[in-house]
């Protein structure tokens, strides 16, 4: 019975090749950054609702108290209007006001059995796609039309995979027990979207959870990685220093130089001592300050992040950062404000879930290089969801499905062979079947 159903799943996935490519290209053409995924979310919601899934969306799916780095209402409104102009369902978009773009979709097969969740991220990058005529999205007319936004990390593919997986699950529902949930998460870039959804109940009662990403450490289409550990816990900060402007030549003693405070902070943040307990990282990515050549700067802003191999190590970096920021402000007699703009926990895949994935992918001949587990060495919002499920006696894993790509992730030339999405889809659905089969 297993082999028959697995072959059926593989066939259903192959039959969706044109559909999944069409969906991915549509989403690629209309990318939306974190908390503005109105069009993307409405398309996925409408499709899954039509398949019989129960949708939880809007404020019920996004706890506003934990939403960080949300654009101002004016920008949100502009993006809502743009989404409708670009084909989004107006009624659905209106229910996502204030950036409530995340949602989940449930289907119940029986009262007993596992409760499996998949997480698919939806947001694009703050990247301007190349205008090079040789770039395939330009040649085939699906490059980004939204200024300053590009799907340079493959989240357009993730949403397409999520929709296709939900379709196949609906087709084989009579062979399944328990329940399934498809979580479509906003704002993964910047590690902002998982926690508000967790706090809204996205992971409550989940017994098994899977996150999936195309590419990254899986170097080519013949490789799949079934699990990951050593996700770096991370916190993102926006720091503002407040000084006092004055004429730099006539009355310098009356000024308080916010730019110098920010510079001292930036330099010394990178001097934080490493920790013997494991890997740590820090980066000041941007510093903005100044009004004029002869004016002592009254305001300066830095955006920065800390990372740690464990949550303990990230907390160490946070504490040291705050100490240095305070001291840098004091040196220039300035005040300061720190706002948390995002963050994620550390995490590691469960051995039991890795085994499910390994069992599934042995049926997929495209994958000739099957890797059990890797050290991730970066932050991923999914780690917070996976850790929550594990802390509540569940299990989880993070799959990396290889692709043949022409440029790296977050590069403005990023693109890949879309046929690689079919084995990734097969891997996801076969794994789900092995967990939920009657």
Coordinates of C-alpha atoms in Angstrom, one line a residue:
X1 CA 0.0 0.0 0.0
X2 CA 2.8 2.4 0.9
X3 CA 4.6 2.0 -2.4
X4 CA 1.4 2.5 -4.4
X5 CA 0.5 5.7 -2.5
X6 CA 4.0 7.0 -2.8
X7 CA 4.0 6.4 -6.5
X8 CA 0.7 8.2 -6.7
X9 CA 2.1 11.2 -4.8
X10 CA 5.1 11.3 -7.2
X11 CA 2.8 11.3 -10.2
X12 CA 0.6 14.0 -8.8
X13 CA 3.6 16.2 -8.1
X14 CA 5.0 15.7 -11.6
X15 CA 1.6 16.7 -13.0
X16 CA 1.8 20.0 -11.2
X17 CA 5.1 21.1 -12.8
X18 CA 3.6 23.7 -15.1
X19 CA 1.2 24.9 -12.4
X20 CA 4.0 25.4 -9.8
X21 CA 6.3 27.1 -12.3
X22 CA 3.5 29.5 -13.3
X23 CA 2.7 30.3 -9.6
X24 CA 6.4 30.8 -8.8
X25 CA 6.8 33.2 -11.7
X26 CA 3.7 35.2 -10.8
X27 CA 4.9 35.6 -7.3
X28 CA 8.4 36.5 -8.5
X29 CA 7.0 39.3 -10.6
X30 CA 5.1 40.8 -7.7
X31 CA 7.4 40.5 -4.7
X32 CA 6.3 41.9 -1.3
X33 CA 8.6 42.6 1.6
X34 CA 7.9 41.8 5.3
X35 CA 4.4 42.6 6.6
X36 CA 3.3 43.8 3.2
X37 CA 2.7 40.3 1.6
X38 CA -1.0 41.2 0.9
X39 CA -1.1 39.9 -2.6
X40 CA 0.9 36.8 -1.9
X41 CA -1.1 35.9 1.2
X42 CA -4.5 36.5 -0.5
X43 CA -3.6 34.2 -3.4
X44 CA -2.6 31.4 -1.1
X45 CA -5.6 31.9 1.2
X46 CA -8.0 31.9 -1.6
X47 CA -6.6 28.7 -3.1
X48 CA -6.4 26.7 0.2
X49 CA -9.9 27.8 1.2
X50 CA -11.2 26.5 -2.1
X51 CA -9.6 23.1 -1.3
X52 CA -11.5 22.8 1.9
X53 CA -8.9 24.1 4.4
X54 CA -10.1 26.2 7.4
X55 CA -8.3 29.5 7.3
X56 CA -7.1 31.4 10.4
X57 CA -5.9 34.9 9.3
X58 CA -5.8 38.6 10.2
X59 CA -5.2 39.6 13.8
X60 CA -6.2 36.1 14.9
X61 CA -3.1 34.7 13.2
X62 CA -0.7 37.6 14.0
X63 CA -0.3 38.8 17.6
X64 CA 0.2 42.6 17.2
X65 CA 2.1 42.9 20.5
X66 CA 5.0 40.8 19.1
X67 CA 5.1 42.3 15.6
X68 CA 8.4 44.1 15.1
X69 CA 9.7 46.2 12.2
X70 CA 6.2 46.9 10.8
X71 CA 6.1 49.7 8.2
X72 CA 4.0 52.8 9.1
X73 CA 0.3 52.8 8.3
X74 CA 0.8 55.0 5.2
X75 CA 3.2 52.5 3.6
X76 CA 1.0 49.6 4.6
X77 CA -2.0 51.3 2.9
X78 CA 0.0 52.0 -0.2
X79 CA 1.1 48.3 -0.4
X80 CA -2.5 47.1 0.1
X81 CA -3.7 49.3 -2.7
X82 CA -0.9 48.1 -4.9
X83 CA -1.7 44.5 -4.1
X84 CA -5.3 45.0 -5.2
X85 CA -4.2 46.7 -8.4
X86 CA -1.9 43.7 -9.1
X87 CA -4.7 41.2 -8.7
X88 CA -5.2 40.5 -5.0
X89 CA -8.6 39.8 -3.6
X90 CA -9.8 43.1 -2.2
X91 CA -12.0 41.5 0.5
X92 CA -9.2 39.4 1.8
X93 CA -6.6 42.2 1.7
X94 CA -8.9 44.5 3.7
X95 CA -8.9 41.9 6.5
X96 CA -5.1 42.1 6.7
X97 CA -4.9 45.8 7.6
X98 CA -2.0 46.8 9.9
X99 CA 0.3 44.1 8.3
X100 CA -1.6 41.0 9.5
X101 CA -0.5 39.0 6.4
X102 CA 0.4 35.7 8.1
X103 CA -2.2 32.9 8.1
X104 CA -2.6 29.2 8.6
X105 CA -4.8 26.6 6.9
X106 CA -6.0 23.4 8.7
X107 CA -7.5 20.2 7.4
X108 CA -8.6 17.4 9.8
X109 CA -8.7 13.8 8.8
X110 CA -9.6 12.1 12.1
X111 CA -9.9 12.8 15.8
X112 CA -6.8 10.8 16.6
X113 CA -3.3 10.8 15.1
X114 CA -0.5 13.3 14.7
X115 CA -0.9 17.1 14.1
X116 CA 1.7 18.0 11.4
X117 CA 2.5 21.5 10.4
X118 CA 4.5 22.9 7.5
X119 CA 6.0 26.4 7.6
X120 CA 6.4 28.4 4.3
X121 CA 7.8 31.9 4.3
X122 CA 6.3 34.5 2.0
X123 CA 8.4 37.7 2.1
X124 CA 10.8 39.1 -0.5
X125 CA 14.1 40.8 0.0
X126 CA 15.0 44.5 -0.1
X127 CA 16.9 43.9 -3.3
X128 CA 16.6 45.5 -6.8
X129 CA 16.6 42.8 -9.4
X130 CA 19.2 43.2 -12.1
X131 CA 18.2 44.8 -15.4
X132 CA 20.7 42.6 -17.3
X133 CA 19.0 41.4 -20.4
X134 CA 20.6 37.9 -20.1
X135 CA 18.9 37.4 -16.7
X136 CA 16.1 34.8 -17.4
X137 CA 13.3 36.6 -15.5
X138 CA 14.0 39.6 -17.8
X139 CA 14.1 37.5 -21.0
X140 CA 10.9 35.7 -20.1
X141 CA 9.0 38.7 -18.6
X142 CA 8.7 37.7 -14.9
X143 CA 11.3 39.9 -13.3
X144 CA 10.1 42.1 -10.4
X145 CA 7.9 45.1 -11.2
X146 CA 7.9 46.3 -7.6
X147 CA 10.7 48.8 -7.0
X148 CA 13.3 47.7 -4.5
X149 CA 11.8 44.3 -3.9
X150 CA 12.9 41.0 -5.3
X151 CA 12.5 37.3 -4.4
X152 CA 16.2 36.7 -4.1
X153 CA 16.0 33.9 -1.6
X154 CA 13.4 31.6 -3.1
X155 CA 10.4 32.4 -0.9
X156 CA 8.3 32.7 -4.1
X157 CA 9.2 29.0 -4.6
X158 CA 8.3 28.2 -1.0
X159 CA 4.8 29.6 -1.3
X160 CA 4.3 27.8 -4.6
X161 CA 5.5 24.5 -2.9
X162 CA 3.1 25.1 0.0
X163 CA 0.1 25.6 -2.3
X164 CA 1.0 22.6 -4.4
X165 CA 1.6 20.4 -1.3
X166 CA -1.8 21.4 0.1
X167 CA -3.5 20.4 -3.2
X168 CA -1.9 17.0 -3.1
X169 CA -2.7 16.4 0.5
X170 CA -6.4 17.3 -0.2
X171 CA -6.3 14.7 -3.1
X172 CA -5.1 11.9 -0.8
X173 CA -6.9 13.0 2.4
X174 CA -8.9 9.7 2.6
X175 CA -5.6 7.9 3.2
X176 CA -4.6 10.1 6.2
X177 CA -5.3 10.4 9.9
X178 CA -4.8 13.2 12.3
X179 CA -4.6 16.8 11.1
X180 CA -2.3 19.0 9.0
X181 CA -1.6 22.8 9.2
X182 CA 0.0 24.9 6.5
X183 CA 1.6 28.0 8.1
X184 CA 2.3 30.8 5.6
X185 CA 4.6 33.2 7.5
X186 CA 5.4 36.8 6.8
X187 CA 8.6 38.7 7.5
X188 CA 11.1 35.9 7.8
X189 CA 13.8 38.2 6.6
X190 CA 14.9 40.1 9.7
X191 CA 13.5 37.2 11.9
X192 CA 10.3 39.0 12.7
X193 CA 7.3 36.9 11.6
X194 CA 7.5 33.6 13.5
X195 CA 7.0 34.9 17.1
X196 CA 3.8 36.9 16.5
X197 CA 2.3 33.8 14.8
X198 CA 3.4 31.5 17.7
X199 CA 1.9 33.9 20.2
X200 CA -1.3 33.8 18.1
X201 CA -1.4 30.0 18.4
X202 CA 0.1 28.9 15.1
X203 CA 2.1 26.1 16.8
X204 CA -0.3 25.1 19.6
X205 CA -0.9 21.3 19.8
X206 CA 1.4 20.6 16.8
X207 CA 3.2 17.2 17.2
X208 CA 5.4 17.4 14.1
X209 CA 6.7 20.5 12.3
X210 CA 8.7 20.9 9.1
X211 CA 10.4 23.9 7.6
X212 CA 11.7 23.8 4.0
X213 CA 14.1 26.0 2.1
X214 CA 15.4 25.6 -1.5
X215 CA 19.1 25.7 -2.0
X216 CA 21.4 27.3 0.6
X217 CA 23.7 24.5 1.9
X218 CA 22.3 21.9 -0.5
X219 CA 24.6 22.9 -3.3
X220 CA 22.9 21.3 -6.3
X221 CA 19.7 19.6 -7.4
X222 CA 21.0 16.2 -6.6
X223 CA 21.4 17.0 -2.9
X224 CA 18.9 17.2 -0.1
X225 CA 19.6 17.9 3.6
X226 CA 17.2 16.3 6.0
X227 CA 17.9 18.3 9.1
X228 CA 20.0 21.0 10.6
X229 CA 21.4 22.1 14.0
X230 CA 23.3 25.0 15.4
X231 CA 20.9 27.6 14.1
X232 CA 22.3 30.8 15.4
X233 CA 20.0 32.6 17.8
X234 CA 19.9 36.3 16.7
X235 CA 18.5 39.7 17.8
X236 CA 18.2 42.7 15.5
X237 CA 18.4 46.2 17.0
X238 CA 17.7 49.7 15.7
X239 CA 19.7 52.1 17.9
X240 CA 19.2 55.9 17.9
X241 CA 21.6 58.4 19.6
X242 CA 20.2 61.8 20.5
X243 CA 22.6 64.8 20.9
X244 CA 22.4 68.5 20.4
X245 CA 23.1 70.5 17.2
X246 CA 25.4 73.5 17.3
X247 CA 27.7 75.5 15.0
X248 CA 30.8 73.5 14.7
X249 CA 33.0 76.6 14.3
X250 CA 31.5 79.2 16.5
X251 CA 30.0 77.3 19.4
X252 CA 31.3 73.7 19.4
X253 CA 31.0 73.4 23.2
X254 CA 27.2 73.8 23.0
X255 CA 26.9 70.7 20.9
X256 CA 26.6 67.0 21.7
X257 CA 27.8 64.9 18.8
X258 CA 25.5 62.0 18.2
X259 CA 27.5 60.9 15.2
X260 CA 30.6 60.3 17.4
X261 CA 28.6 58.4 19.9
X262 CA 27.3 56.1 17.1
X263 CA 30.9 55.7 15.7
X264 CA 32.3 54.8 19.1
X265 CA 29.5 52.3 19.5
X266 CA 30.0 50.7 16.0
X267 CA 33.7 50.3 16.5
X268 CA 33.5 48.9 20.0
X269 CA 30.6 46.6 19.3
X270 CA 32.9 44.8 16.9
X271 CA 35.5 44.5 19.7
X272 CA 33.2 42.4 22.1
X273 CA 35.3 39.5 23.4
X274 CA 34.5 36.1 21.9
X275 CA 33.0 33.5 24.3
X276 CA 34.6 30.2 25.2
X277 CA 31.2 28.5 25.2
X278 CA 30.7 28.7 21.5
X279 CA 30.3 30.8 18.3
X280 CA 29.1 34.4 18.4
X281 CA 28.6 37.1 15.8
X282 CA 27.9 40.8 15.6
X283 CA 27.4 43.2 12.8
X284 CA 26.7 46.9 12.5
X285 CA 25.2 47.1 9.0
X286 CA 24.3 50.7 8.6
X287 CA 25.1 54.1 10.3
X288 CA 23.1 57.2 9.3
X289 CA 23.8 60.7 10.8
X290 CA 24.5 64.3 10.1
X291 CA 22.8 67.5 8.8
X292 CA 25.7 69.5 7.3
X293 CA 29.4 70.1 7.1
X294 CA 29.5 72.7 9.9
X295 CA 26.7 71.4 12.1
X296 CA 27.4 69.1 15.1
X297 CA 25.1 66.1 14.4
X298 CA 22.1 65.9 16.8
X299 CA 20.9 62.5 15.8
X300 CA 22.5 59.2 14.6
X301 CA 21.1 55.8 13.9
X302 CA 22.7 52.4 13.6
X303 CA 21.1 49.1 12.6
X304 CA 22.8 46.0 14.0
X305 CA 22.5 42.4 14.9
X306 CA 23.9 39.9 17.4
X307 CA 24.1 36.1 16.9
X308 CA 25.0 33.2 19.1
X309 CA 25.3 29.4 18.7
X310 CA 22.9 29.1 21.6
X311 CA 20.3 31.5 23.1
X312 CA 22.7 31.9 26.1
X313 CA 25.5 33.1 23.8
X314 CA 23.2 35.5 22.0
X315 CA 22.1 36.9 25.3
X316 CA 25.7 37.4 26.2
X317 CA 26.2 39.4 23.0
X318 CA 23.0 41.4 23.7
X319 CA 24.1 42.4 27.2
X320 CA 27.6 43.4 26.0
X321 CA 26.1 45.4 23.2
X322 CA 23.8 47.3 25.5
X323 CA 26.7 48.1 27.8
X324 CA 28.8 49.5 25.0
X325 CA 25.9 51.5 23.5
X326 CA 25.2 53.1 26.9
X327 CA 29.0 53.9 27.4
X328 CA 29.3 55.3 23.9
X329 CA 26.3 57.7 24.5
X330 CA 27.8 58.7 27.8
X331 CA 31.1 59.6 26.3
X332 CA 29.4 62.3 24.1
X333 CA 26.8 63.3 26.7
X334 CA 24.1 61.9 24.5
X335 CA 21.0 59.9 25.2
X336 CA 20.0 56.8 23.3
X337 CA 17.1 54.5 22.4
X338 CA 17.2 50.8 21.5
X339 CA 14.4 49.1 19.6
X340 CA 14.3 45.4 19.0
X341 CA 13.5 44.9 15.3
X342 CA 13.6 41.1 15.1
X343 CA 15.0 37.9 16.6
X344 CA 15.0 34.1 16.6
X345 CA 16.1 31.3 18.9
X346 CA 18.7 28.7 18.3
X347 CA 17.6 25.2 17.5
X348 CA 18.3 21.7 16.2
X349 CA 16.3 19.1 14.2
X350 CA 14.8 16.1 15.9
X351 CA 16.4 12.8 15.0
X352 CA 13.0 11.1 14.6
X353 CA 12.0 13.7 12.0
X354 CA 15.2 13.4 10.1
X355 CA 14.5 9.7 9.8
X356 CA 11.0 10.4 8.3
X357 CA 12.6 12.7 5.7
X358 CA 15.4 10.1 4.9
X359 CA 12.8 7.4 4.4
X360 CA 10.8 9.7 2.1
X361 CA 13.6 10.8 -0.1
X362 CA 14.9 7.3 -0.8
X363 CA 11.9 7.0 -3.2
X364 CA 13.0 10.1 -5.2
X365 CA 15.8 9.2 -7.6
X366 CA 16.7 12.9 -8.3
X367 CA 18.4 13.0 -4.9
X368 CA 21.6 11.1 -5.2
X369 CA 23.3 12.8 -2.2
X370 CA 21.2 12.5 0.9
X371 CA 22.7 14.3 3.9
X372 CA 21.3 13.6 7.4
X373 CA 22.1 16.8 9.2
X374 CA 24.3 19.9 8.9
X375 CA 25.4 22.8 11.1
X376 CA 23.3 25.7 9.9
X377 CA 25.5 28.5 11.2
X378 CA 23.0 31.3 10.6
X379 CA 19.7 32.5 11.9
X380 CA 16.3 31.2 10.6
X381 CA 12.9 32.3 12.0
X382 CA 11.7 28.7 11.7
X383 CA 14.0 27.7 14.6
X384 CA 11.7 29.6 17.0
X385 CA 8.7 27.6 15.7
X386 CA 10.6 24.3 15.8
X387 CA 11.9 25.0 19.4
X388 CA 8.4 25.8 20.6
X389 CA 7.0 22.5 19.2
X390 CA 9.9 20.6 20.7
X391 CA 9.5 22.3 24.1
X392 CA 5.9 21.0 24.0
X393 CA 6.9 17.4 23.4
X394 CA 6.7 17.6 19.6
X395 CA 9.4 17.0 17.0
X396 CA 10.6 19.0 14.0
X397 CA 13.1 19.4 11.2
X398 CA 14.4 21.8 8.6
X399 CA 14.8 20.5 5.1
X400 CA 17.1 22.1 2.5
X401 CA 16.2 20.9 -1.0
X402 CA 19.0 21.4 -3.6
X403 CA 18.6 23.5 -6.7
X404 CA 20.7 24.4 -9.7
X405 CA 21.0 28.2 -9.4
X406 CA 22.8 30.8 -11.4
X407 CA 23.6 33.1 -8.5
X408 CA 23.6 32.9 -4.7
X409 CA 20.8 33.7 -2.3
X410 CA 20.2 37.5 -1.8
X411 CA 22.0 38.2 -5.0
X412 CA 20.2 40.4 -7.6
X413 CA 20.9 37.7 -10.2
X414 CA 19.3 34.9 -8.2
X415 CA 17.4 32.4 -10.3
X416 CA 17.2 28.6 -10.5
X417 CA 16.0 25.7 -12.6
X418 CA 12.3 25.5 -11.6
X419 CA 12.1 21.8 -12.5
X420 CA 14.0 21.3 -9.3
X421 CA 10.9 22.1 -7.4
X422 CA 9.2 18.8 -8.3
X423 CA 11.4 16.5 -6.3
X424 CA 11.2 19.1 -3.4
X425 CA 7.4 18.9 -3.6
X426 CA 7.6 15.1 -3.6
X427 CA 9.9 15.1 -0.6
X428 CA 7.5 17.3 1.4
X429 CA 4.3 15.3 0.6
X430 CA 5.8 11.9 0.9
X431 CA 7.2 12.9 4.4
X432 CA 3.7 14.1 5.3
X433 CA 2.2 10.8 4.1
X434 CA 4.6 8.7 6.2
X435 CA 3.7 10.7 9.3
X436 CA -0.1 10.9 8.7
X437 CA -0.9 7.6 6.9
X438 CA -3.7 5.5 8.4

